[in-house]
CSV table of C-alpha atoms and ligand atoms in Angstrom, one decimal:
chain,number,residue,atom,x,y,z
A,1,MET,CA,10.4,-8.7,-10.7
A,2,THR,CA,11.6,-6.0,-13.0
A,3,VAL,CA,8.6,-3.6,-12.8
A,4,GLU,CA,9.6,-0.4,-11.0
A,5,THR,CA,6.6,1.2,-9.3
A,6,LEU,CA,8.5,4.4,-8.6
A,7,ARG,CA,11.9,5.6,-9.8
A,8,TRP,CA,14.1,8.7,-9.5
A,9,ARG,CA,15.2,9.8,-13.0
A,10,ASN,CA,16.8,13.1,-14.0
A,11,ASN,CA,15.9,14.8,-10.7
A,12,GLN,CA,12.2,13.9,-11.1
A,13,LEU,CA,10.0,11.2,-9.7
A,14,GLU,CA,8.6,8.8,-12.2
A,15,MET,CA,5.6,6.6,-11.3
A,16,ILE,CA,4.1,3.8,-13.3
A,17,ASP,CA,0.5,4.8,-14.0
A,18,GLN,CA,-1.3,2.0,-12.2
A,19,ARG,CA,-4.7,3.1,-13.6
A,20,CYS,CA,-3.7,1.9,-17.1
A,21,LEU,CA,-2.2,-1.5,-16.1
A,22,PRO,CA,-2.0,-4.1,-17.4
A,23,SER,CA,-2.9,-2.9,-20.9
A,24,VAL,CA,-0.5,0.1,-21.0
A,25,VAL,CA,2.8,0.3,-19.2
A,26,GLN,CA,3.7,4.0,-19.0
A,27,TYR,CA,5.5,6.2,-16.5
A,28,LEU,CA,4.4,9.7,-15.5
A,29,SER,CA,6.9,12.4,-14.3
A,30,TYR,CA,6.5,14.5,-11.2
A,31,SER,CA,8.4,17.6,-10.2
A,32,ASP,CA,6.6,19.0,-7.1
A,33,ALA,CA,4.4,18.1,-4.1
A,34,GLN,CA,1.1,19.1,-5.5
A,35,THR,CA,1.4,16.9,-8.6
A,36,VAL,CA,2.6,14.0,-6.5
A,37,ALA,CA,-0.5,14.5,-4.1
A,38,ASP,CA,-2.7,14.4,-7.2
A,39,GLY,CA,-1.0,11.2,-8.4
A,40,ILE,CA,-1.7,9.6,-5.0
A,41,GLN,CA,-5.3,10.9,-4.9
A,42,LYS,CA,-6.1,9.7,-8.5
A,43,MET,CA,-4.5,6.3,-7.9
A,44,VAL,CA,-1.5,6.6,-10.3
A,45,VAL,CA,0.3,5.2,-7.3
A,46,ARG,CA,-1.5,3.3,-4.6
A,47,GLY,CA,-0.8,0.7,-1.9
A,48,ALA,CA,0.2,1.9,1.6
A,49,PRO,CA,4.0,1.7,1.4
A,50,ALA,CA,4.1,3.0,-2.1
A,51,ILE,CA,2.0,6.0,-1.1
A,52,GLY,CA,4.5,6.7,1.7
A,53,VAL,CA,7.5,6.5,-0.6
A,54,ALA,CA,5.8,8.8,-3.2
A,55,ALA,CA,5.0,11.4,-0.5
A,56,ALA,CA,8.6,11.4,0.7
A,57,TYR,CA,9.7,12.1,-2.8
A,58,GLY,CA,7.0,14.8,-3.1
A,59,ILE,CA,8.7,16.6,-0.2
A,60,ALA,CA,12.1,16.1,-1.7
A,61,LEU,CA,10.8,17.5,-5.0
A,62,GLU,CA,9.3,20.6,-3.3
A,63,ALA,CA,12.6,21.3,-1.6
A,64,GLN,CA,14.4,21.1,-4.9
A,65,LYS,CA,11.9,23.4,-6.6
A,66,TYR,CA,12.2,26.1,-4.0
A,67,VAL,CA,15.9,25.8,-3.2
A,68,LEU,CA,16.7,29.4,-4.3
A,69,LEU,CA,14.2,31.0,-1.8
A,70,ASN,CA,15.4,32.5,1.4
A,71,GLY,CA,15.1,30.3,4.5
A,72,ALA,CA,11.8,31.7,5.8
A,73,ASP,CA,10.0,31.4,2.4
A,74,PHE,CA,11.5,28.0,1.8
A,75,HIS,CA,10.1,26.7,5.1
A,76,LYS,CA,6.7,28.2,4.4
A,77,ARG,CA,6.6,26.4,1.1
A,78,MET,CA,7.6,23.2,2.8
A,79,ALA,CA,4.9,23.5,5.5
A,80,GLN,CA,2.4,23.9,2.7
A,81,ALA,CA,3.8,20.8,0.9
A,82,PHE,CA,3.3,18.6,4.0
A,83,LYS,CA,-0.3,19.8,4.2
A,84,VAL,CA,-1.1,19.1,0.6
A,85,LEU,CA,0.4,15.6,0.7
A,86,ALA,CA,-1.2,14.7,4.0
A,87,ALA,CA,-4.6,15.5,2.5
A,88,SER,CA,-4.2,13.2,-0.5
A,89,ARG,CA,-5.6,10.0,1.1
A,90,PRO,CA,-6.7,9.3,4.7
A,91,THR,CA,-6.5,5.6,5.5
A,92,ALA,CA,-3.0,4.3,4.8
A,93,VAL,CA,-0.9,5.4,7.8
A,94,ASN,CA,2.4,4.9,5.8
A,95,LEU,CA,1.6,8.3,4.2
A,96,PHE,CA,1.7,10.1,7.6
A,97,TRP,CA,4.6,7.9,8.8
A,98,ALA,CA,6.7,8.9,5.8
A,99,LEU,CA,5.7,12.6,6.1
A,100,ASN,CA,6.6,12.6,9.8
A,101,ARG,CA,9.9,11.1,9.1
A,102,MET,CA,10.6,13.8,6.4
A,103,ARG,CA,9.4,16.6,8.7
A,104,ASP,CA,11.7,15.3,11.5
A,105,ARG,CA,14.6,15.3,9.2
A,106,LEU,CA,13.8,18.9,8.1
A,107,SER,CA,13.3,20.3,11.6
A,108,ASP,CA,16.5,18.6,12.9
A,109,ALA,CA,18.5,20.5,10.3
A,110,ALA,CA,16.3,23.6,10.1
A,111,GLN,CA,19.3,26.0,10.4
A,112,MET,CA,21.1,24.6,7.4
A,113,GLU,CA,21.3,26.2,4.0
A,114,THR,CA,18.4,25.4,1.7
A,115,VAL,CA,20.7,23.6,-0.8
A,116,SER,CA,21.9,21.3,2.0
A,117,LEU,CA,18.3,20.8,3.2
A,118,ALA,CA,17.1,19.8,-0.3
A,119,ARG,CA,20.0,17.3,-0.5
A,120,LEU,CA,19.2,15.9,2.9
A,121,LEU,CA,15.5,15.5,2.1
A,122,LEU,CA,16.3,13.7,-1.1
A,123,ASP,CA,18.7,11.3,0.7
A,124,GLU,CA,15.9,10.6,3.2
A,125,ALA,CA,13.4,9.8,0.5
A,126,HIS,CA,15.9,7.5,-1.2
A,127,ALA,CA,16.5,5.8,2.3
A,128,ILE,CA,12.7,5.3,2.7
A,129,TYR,CA,12.6,3.8,-0.7
A,130,HIS,CA,15.5,1.3,-0.2
A,131,GLU,CA,14.5,0.4,3.3
A,132,ASP,CA,11.0,-0.5,2.1
A,133,ILE,CA,12.4,-3.1,-0.3
A,134,GLU,CA,14.7,-4.5,2.4
A,135,ILE,CA,11.8,-4.7,4.9
A,136,ASN,CA,9.6,-6.5,2.4
A,137,LYS,CA,12.4,-9.0,1.7
A,138,THR,CA,12.8,-9.6,5.5
A,139,MET,CA,9.0,-10.0,5.9
A,140,GLY,CA,9.0,-12.3,2.9
A,141,ALA,CA,11.6,-14.6,4.5
A,142,PHE,CA,9.6,-14.8,7.8
A,143,GLY,CA,6.3,-15.3,5.9
A,144,ALA,CA,7.8,-17.9,3.5
A,145,SER,CA,8.7,-20.1,6.5
A,146,ILE,CA,5.0,-20.6,7.4
A,147,LEU,CA,3.9,-21.4,3.9
A,148,GLU,CA,4.2,-25.1,3.1
A,149,ASP,CA,5.2,-26.6,-0.3
A,150,GLY,CA,2.0,-27.2,-2.4
A,151,MET,CA,-0.2,-24.6,-0.6
A,152,CYS,CA,-2.8,-22.5,-2.4
A,153,VAL,CA,-3.0,-19.0,-1.0
A,154,LEU,CA,-5.9,-16.5,-1.5
A,155,THR,CA,-5.1,-12.8,-1.6
A,156,HIS,CA,-7.3,-9.7,-1.8
A,157,CYS,CA,-6.4,-6.4,-3.5
A,158,ASN,CA,-2.7,-5.8,-4.5
A,159,ALA,CA,-0.1,-5.9,-1.8
A,160,GLY,CA,2.7,-6.6,-4.3
A,161,ALA,CA,5.7,-4.8,-5.8
A,162,LEU,CA,3.2,-2.3,-7.2
A,163,ALA,CA,2.0,-1.4,-3.8
A,164,THR,CA,5.5,-0.9,-2.4
A,165,ALA,CA,9.0,0.2,-3.6
A,166,GLY,CA,9.5,-3.4,-4.6
A,167,HIS,CA,9.0,-7.1,-3.8
A,168,GLY,CA,5.6,-6.5,-2.0
A,169,THR,CA,4.3,-7.3,1.4
A,170,ALA,CA,1.7,-10.1,1.0
A,171,LEU,CA,2.9,-10.9,-2.5
A,172,GLY,CA,6.4,-10.6,-1.2
A,173,VAL,CA,5.8,-13.5,1.1
A,174,ILE,CA,4.5,-15.5,-1.8
A,175,ARG,CA,7.5,-14.5,-4.0
A,176,SER,CA,10.0,-15.4,-1.2
A,177,ALA,CA,8.3,-18.8,-0.7
A,178,VAL,CA,8.5,-19.5,-4.5
A,179,THR,CA,12.1,-18.3,-4.6
A,180,ALA,CA,12.9,-20.7,-1.7
A,181,GLY,CA,11.7,-23.5,-4.0
A,182,LYS,CA,8.1,-24.0,-2.7
A,183,LYS,CA,5.3,-24.7,-5.1
A,184,ILE,CA,2.7,-22.1,-4.2
A,185,THR,CA,-0.4,-21.4,-6.2
A,186,VAL,CA,-2.4,-18.2,-5.8
A,187,PHE,CA,-6.1,-17.3,-6.0
A,188,ALA,CA,-6.4,-13.6,-6.6
A,189,ASP,CA,-9.7,-11.8,-5.7
A,190,GLU,CA,-10.7,-9.4,-8.5
A,191,THR,CA,-11.2,-6.7,-5.8
A,192,ARG,CA,-14.2,-4.6,-6.8
A,193,PRO,CA,-14.6,-1.8,-7.5
A,194,PHE,CA,-11.1,-0.7,-8.6
A,195,LEU,CA,-10.0,-4.1,-9.6
A,196,GLN,CA,-6.5,-4.1,-8.1
A,197,GLY,CA,-6.6,-7.9,-8.0
A,198,ALA,CA,-7.6,-8.4,-11.6
A,199,ARG,CA,-5.5,-5.7,-13.1
A,200,LEU,CA,-2.4,-5.5,-10.8
A,201,THR,CA,-2.0,-8.7,-8.7
A,202,ALA,CA,-2.9,-11.0,-11.6
A,203,TRP,CA,-0.5,-9.1,-13.8
A,204,GLU,CA,2.5,-8.9,-11.5
A,205,LEU,CA,2.3,-12.5,-10.4
A,206,SER,CA,1.9,-13.9,-13.9
A,207,GLU,CA,4.8,-11.7,-15.1
A,208,ASP,CA,6.8,-13.5,-12.4
A,209,GLY,CA,5.6,-16.9,-13.6
A,210,ILE,CA,3.7,-17.6,-10.4
A,211,ASP,CA,0.7,-19.9,-10.9
A,212,THR,CA,-2.3,-17.5,-10.4
A,213,THR,CA,-6.0,-18.0,-10.8
A,214,LEU,CA,-8.3,-14.9,-10.9
A,215,ILE,CA,-11.7,-15.2,-9.2
A,216,THR,CA,-14.4,-12.6,-8.5
A,217,ASP,CA,-14.8,-11.5,-4.9
A,218,ASN,CA,-18.0,-13.5,-4.4
A,219,MET,CA,-16.3,-16.8,-5.3
A,220,SER,CA,-13.9,-17.0,-2.3
A,221,GLY,CA,-16.4,-18.6,0.0
A,222,HIS,CA,-17.1,-21.3,-2.5
A,223,PHE,CA,-13.4,-22.1,-3.0
A,224,MET,CA,-12.8,-22.1,0.8
A,225,LYS,CA,-15.7,-24.5,1.3
A,226,SER,CA,-14.5,-26.9,-1.4
A,227,GLY,CA,-11.1,-27.1,0.2
A,228,ALA,CA,-9.2,-25.3,-2.6
A,229,ILE,CA,-7.6,-22.7,-0.3
A,230,ASP,CA,-5.0,-23.4,2.4
A,231,ALA,CA,-4.3,-19.9,3.7
A,232,VAL,CA,-5.2,-16.2,3.1
A,233,ILE,CA,-2.5,-13.5,3.0
A,234,VAL,CA,-3.3,-9.8,2.6
A,235,GLY,CA,-1.6,-6.5,3.1
A,236,THR,CA,-2.8,-3.7,5.3
A,237,ASP,CA,-3.2,0.1,5.2
A,238,ARG,CA,-3.3,0.6,9.0
A,239,VAL,CA,-3.2,-1.6,12.0
A,240,ALA,CA,-4.5,-0.2,15.3
A,241,ALA,CA,-2.8,-0.7,18.6
A,242,ASN,CA,-5.1,-3.6,19.5
A,243,GLY,CA,-4.3,-5.5,16.2
A,244,ASP,CA,-7.4,-4.5,14.2
A,245,VAL,CA,-6.5,-4.4,10.5
A,246,ALA,CA,-7.7,-1.9,7.9
A,247,ASN,CA,-7.3,-3.2,4.4
A,248,LYS,CA,-9.1,-3.0,1.0
A,249,ILE,CA,-12.9,-3.2,1.1
A,250,GLY,CA,-13.9,-6.9,1.1
A,251,THR,CA,-11.0,-8.1,3.3
A,252,TYR,CA,-13.3,-8.4,6.4
A,253,MET,CA,-15.6,-10.6,4.4
A,254,VAL,CA,-12.7,-12.8,3.5
A,255,ALA,CA,-11.5,-13.0,7.1
A,256,VAL,CA,-14.9,-14.0,8.3
A,257,LEU,CA,-15.1,-16.8,5.7
A,258,ALA,CA,-11.5,-17.9,6.6
A,259,LYS,CA,-12.6,-18.2,10.3
A,260,GLU,CA,-15.7,-20.2,9.3
A,261,HIS,CA,-13.5,-22.7,7.3
A,262,ASP,CA,-10.6,-22.9,9.7
A,263,ILE,CA,-8.2,-21.4,7.2
A,264,PRO,CA,-5.3,-19.2,8.6
A,265,PHE,CA,-5.7,-15.5,7.9
A,266,TYR,CA,-2.3,-13.8,7.7
A,267,VAL,CA,-1.6,-10.1,7.3
A,268,ALA,CA,1.8,-8.9,6.0
A,269,CYS,CA,2.5,-5.7,7.9
A,270,PRO,CA,5.6,-3.6,8.0
A,271,LEU,CA,6.0,-1.7,11.3
A,272,SER,CA,5.4,1.6,9.4
A,273,THR,CA,1.8,0.4,9.0
A,274,ILE,CA,1.1,0.0,12.7
A,275,ASP,CA,-0.5,3.0,14.3
A,276,LEU,CA,-0.1,2.7,18.1
A,277,SER,CA,-1.9,6.1,18.5
A,278,ILE,CA,-5.2,4.6,17.5
A,279,PRO,CA,-6.6,2.2,20.2
A,280,SER,CA,-8.8,0.2,17.9
A,281,GLY,CA,-10.0,-0.2,14.3
A,282,ASP,CA,-13.1,2.0,15.1
A,283,ASP,CA,-10.7,5.0,15.0
A,284,ILE,CA,-9.2,4.3,11.6
A,285,PRO,CA,-10.5,6.9,9.0
A,286,ILE,CA,-12.1,5.1,6.1
A,287,GLU,CA,-11.8,6.8,2.8
A,288,GLU,CA,-15.0,7.1,0.8
A,289,ARG,CA,-14.2,7.3,-3.0
A,290,SER,CA,-16.2,8.5,-6.0
A,291,SER,CA,-19.4,6.8,-6.9
A,292,ASN,CA,-18.1,6.5,-10.5
A,293,GLU,CA,-15.9,3.6,-9.3
A,294,VAL,CA,-19.1,1.6,-8.4
A,295,THR,CA,-21.4,2.6,-11.2
A,296,GLY,CA,-18.9,1.7,-14.0
A,297,TYR,CA,-15.3,1.4,-14.9
A,298,GLY,CA,-13.4,3.7,-17.3
A,299,ASP,CA,-15.8,4.9,-20.0
A,300,VAL,CA,-18.4,2.1,-19.4
A,301,ARG,CA,-21.4,2.8,-17.1
A,302,TRP,CA,-23.8,0.0,-16.1
A,303,ALA,CA,-25.8,1.4,-13.2
A,304,PRO,CA,-28.8,3.7,-13.6
A,305,LYS,CA,-28.2,7.4,-13.6
A,306,ASN,CA,-28.7,9.1,-10.2
A,307,ILE,CA,-28.7,5.8,-8.2
A,308,GLN,CA,-27.5,6.3,-4.6
A,309,VAL,CA,-24.0,4.7,-4.1
A,310,ARG,CA,-21.7,4.1,-1.2
A,311,ASN,CA,-18.0,3.4,-1.9
A,312,PRO,CA,-16.0,2.9,1.3
A,313,SER,CA,-12.5,2.0,0.0
A,314,PHE,CA,-11.4,0.0,3.1
A,315,ASP,CA,-12.9,-2.1,5.9
A,316,VAL,CA,-11.6,-3.2,9.3
A,317,THR,CA,-11.0,-6.8,10.2
A,318,PRO,CA,-11.0,-7.3,14.0
A,319,ALA,CA,-7.8,-8.7,15.6
A,320,ARG,CA,-9.7,-11.8,16.7
A,321,LEU,CA,-10.0,-12.9,13.1
A,322,VAL,CA,-6.2,-12.4,12.4
A,323,THR,CA,-4.1,-15.6,12.8
A,324,ALA,CA,-0.9,-13.6,12.7
A,325,LEU,CA,0.8,-10.4,11.5
A,326,ILE,CA,3.9,-11.0,9.4
A,327,THR,CA,6.3,-8.2,10.2
A,328,GLU,CA,10.0,-7.5,9.6
A,329,LYS,CA,10.6,-8.2,13.3
A,330,GLY,CA,9.0,-11.7,13.0
A,331,ILE,CA,5.6,-13.3,13.1
A,332,VAL,CA,3.1,-12.0,15.7
A,333,TYR,CA,0.4,-14.7,16.4
A,334,SER,CA,-3.0,-13.5,17.7
A,335,PRO,CA,-2.0,-9.8,17.7
A,336,SER,CA,-2.9,-7.8,20.8
A,337,ASP,CA,-1.9,-4.4,22.4
A,338,ASN,CA,1.0,-5.9,24.4
A,339,LYS,CA,2.4,-7.9,21.5
A,340,LEU,CA,2.3,-4.9,19.2
A,341,LYS,CA,3.9,-2.6,21.8
A,342,ALA,CA,6.7,-5.1,22.3
A,343,LEU,CA,7.7,-4.8,18.6
A,344,TYR,CA,9.0,-1.3,19.2
B,1,MRU,O1,-6.8,1.7,-2.5
B,1,MRU,P1,-5.5,1.0,-2.6
B,1,MRU,O2,-5.3,0.3,-3.9
B,1,MRU,O3,-4.4,2.0,-2.2
B,1,MRU,O4,-5.5,-0.1,-1.4
B,1,MRU,C1,-4.4,-0.9,-1.2
B,1,MRU,C2,-4.6,-1.9,-0.2
B,1,MRU,O5,-5.6,-2.0,0.4
B,1,MRU,C3,-3.5,-2.8,0.0
B,1,MRU,O6,-3.9,-4.1,0.4
B,1,MRU,C4,-2.6,-2.2,1.2
B,1,MRU,O7,-2.3,-0.9,0.9
B,1,MRU,C5,-1.5,-3.0,1.5
B,1,MRU,S1,-0.2,-2.8,0.3
B,1,MRU,C6,1.2,-3.5,0.7
């Protein structure tokens, strides 16, 4: 996969504008925390691990911008940058995980010169970026071992290279299985309302030459019932301590259908997406996005003016519907409090 979701060029962060894909491939440049936070909020970059990586670079950029300030003013600016980035999106815990890691790095070295701090923070952001790709490849190898040659896998939303620094989580498993020589076909849910499946998953898988069929979200039950689907693999934005999984709206519906049809439901989940501080999925904050995402798309409007709209961007799948979490530490069948704690 040659697409770069984020890249560091000429001391700036460049992010592929995911709102324009697949029709237009263009990169936007970012030079401070506020603009990176806007990019996250407006979905230039999306997907839990990619949001975390972008936020880490947002902190590194802010440090670079204010490197000539005295120590006290520099630290004030940095505290503000952490706040702005933390407010960009609420559900994906990778955002807070990456910000905590950057904050720890900063406070461990707080006495250093600002120039050294800026260098240190940039190194940490680069480390988060590179580790994400390595983790995805490790998860991919574990996940590929449970996919059999000839399987058809359903996925929902985009948990691919575009949702991470590279390779992907759920799509990383599929990529790794294909690379290992297995013939895997994919059904991609369109993923209303923001169409991450139709625009992003369908694009990145077909760019890779992986046999992909696009369906609308309301077709998955039909295909499960008719025996076309052998397994479901999705990504996640936050997993609670008891194994409940938050992911893109519609995932819960897919999990219920998978249970009904005795189809395994796998969740590809780096450890940075597990939030042991939250006992169950009921405590996961669910982002509610603009009604415009439901009443139309782009410049096209199809719903009546002033209609009431709800637009929760995520839902929670209870742990009992999850066959296994695929992590970089291995596969966790029937996730539970004790099994998740044991991963750390
Ligand atoms: O609103 P989005 O596009 O950021 O939602 C993304 C998802 O729900 C993904 O499935 C999740 O972040 C896992 S990405 C590896």
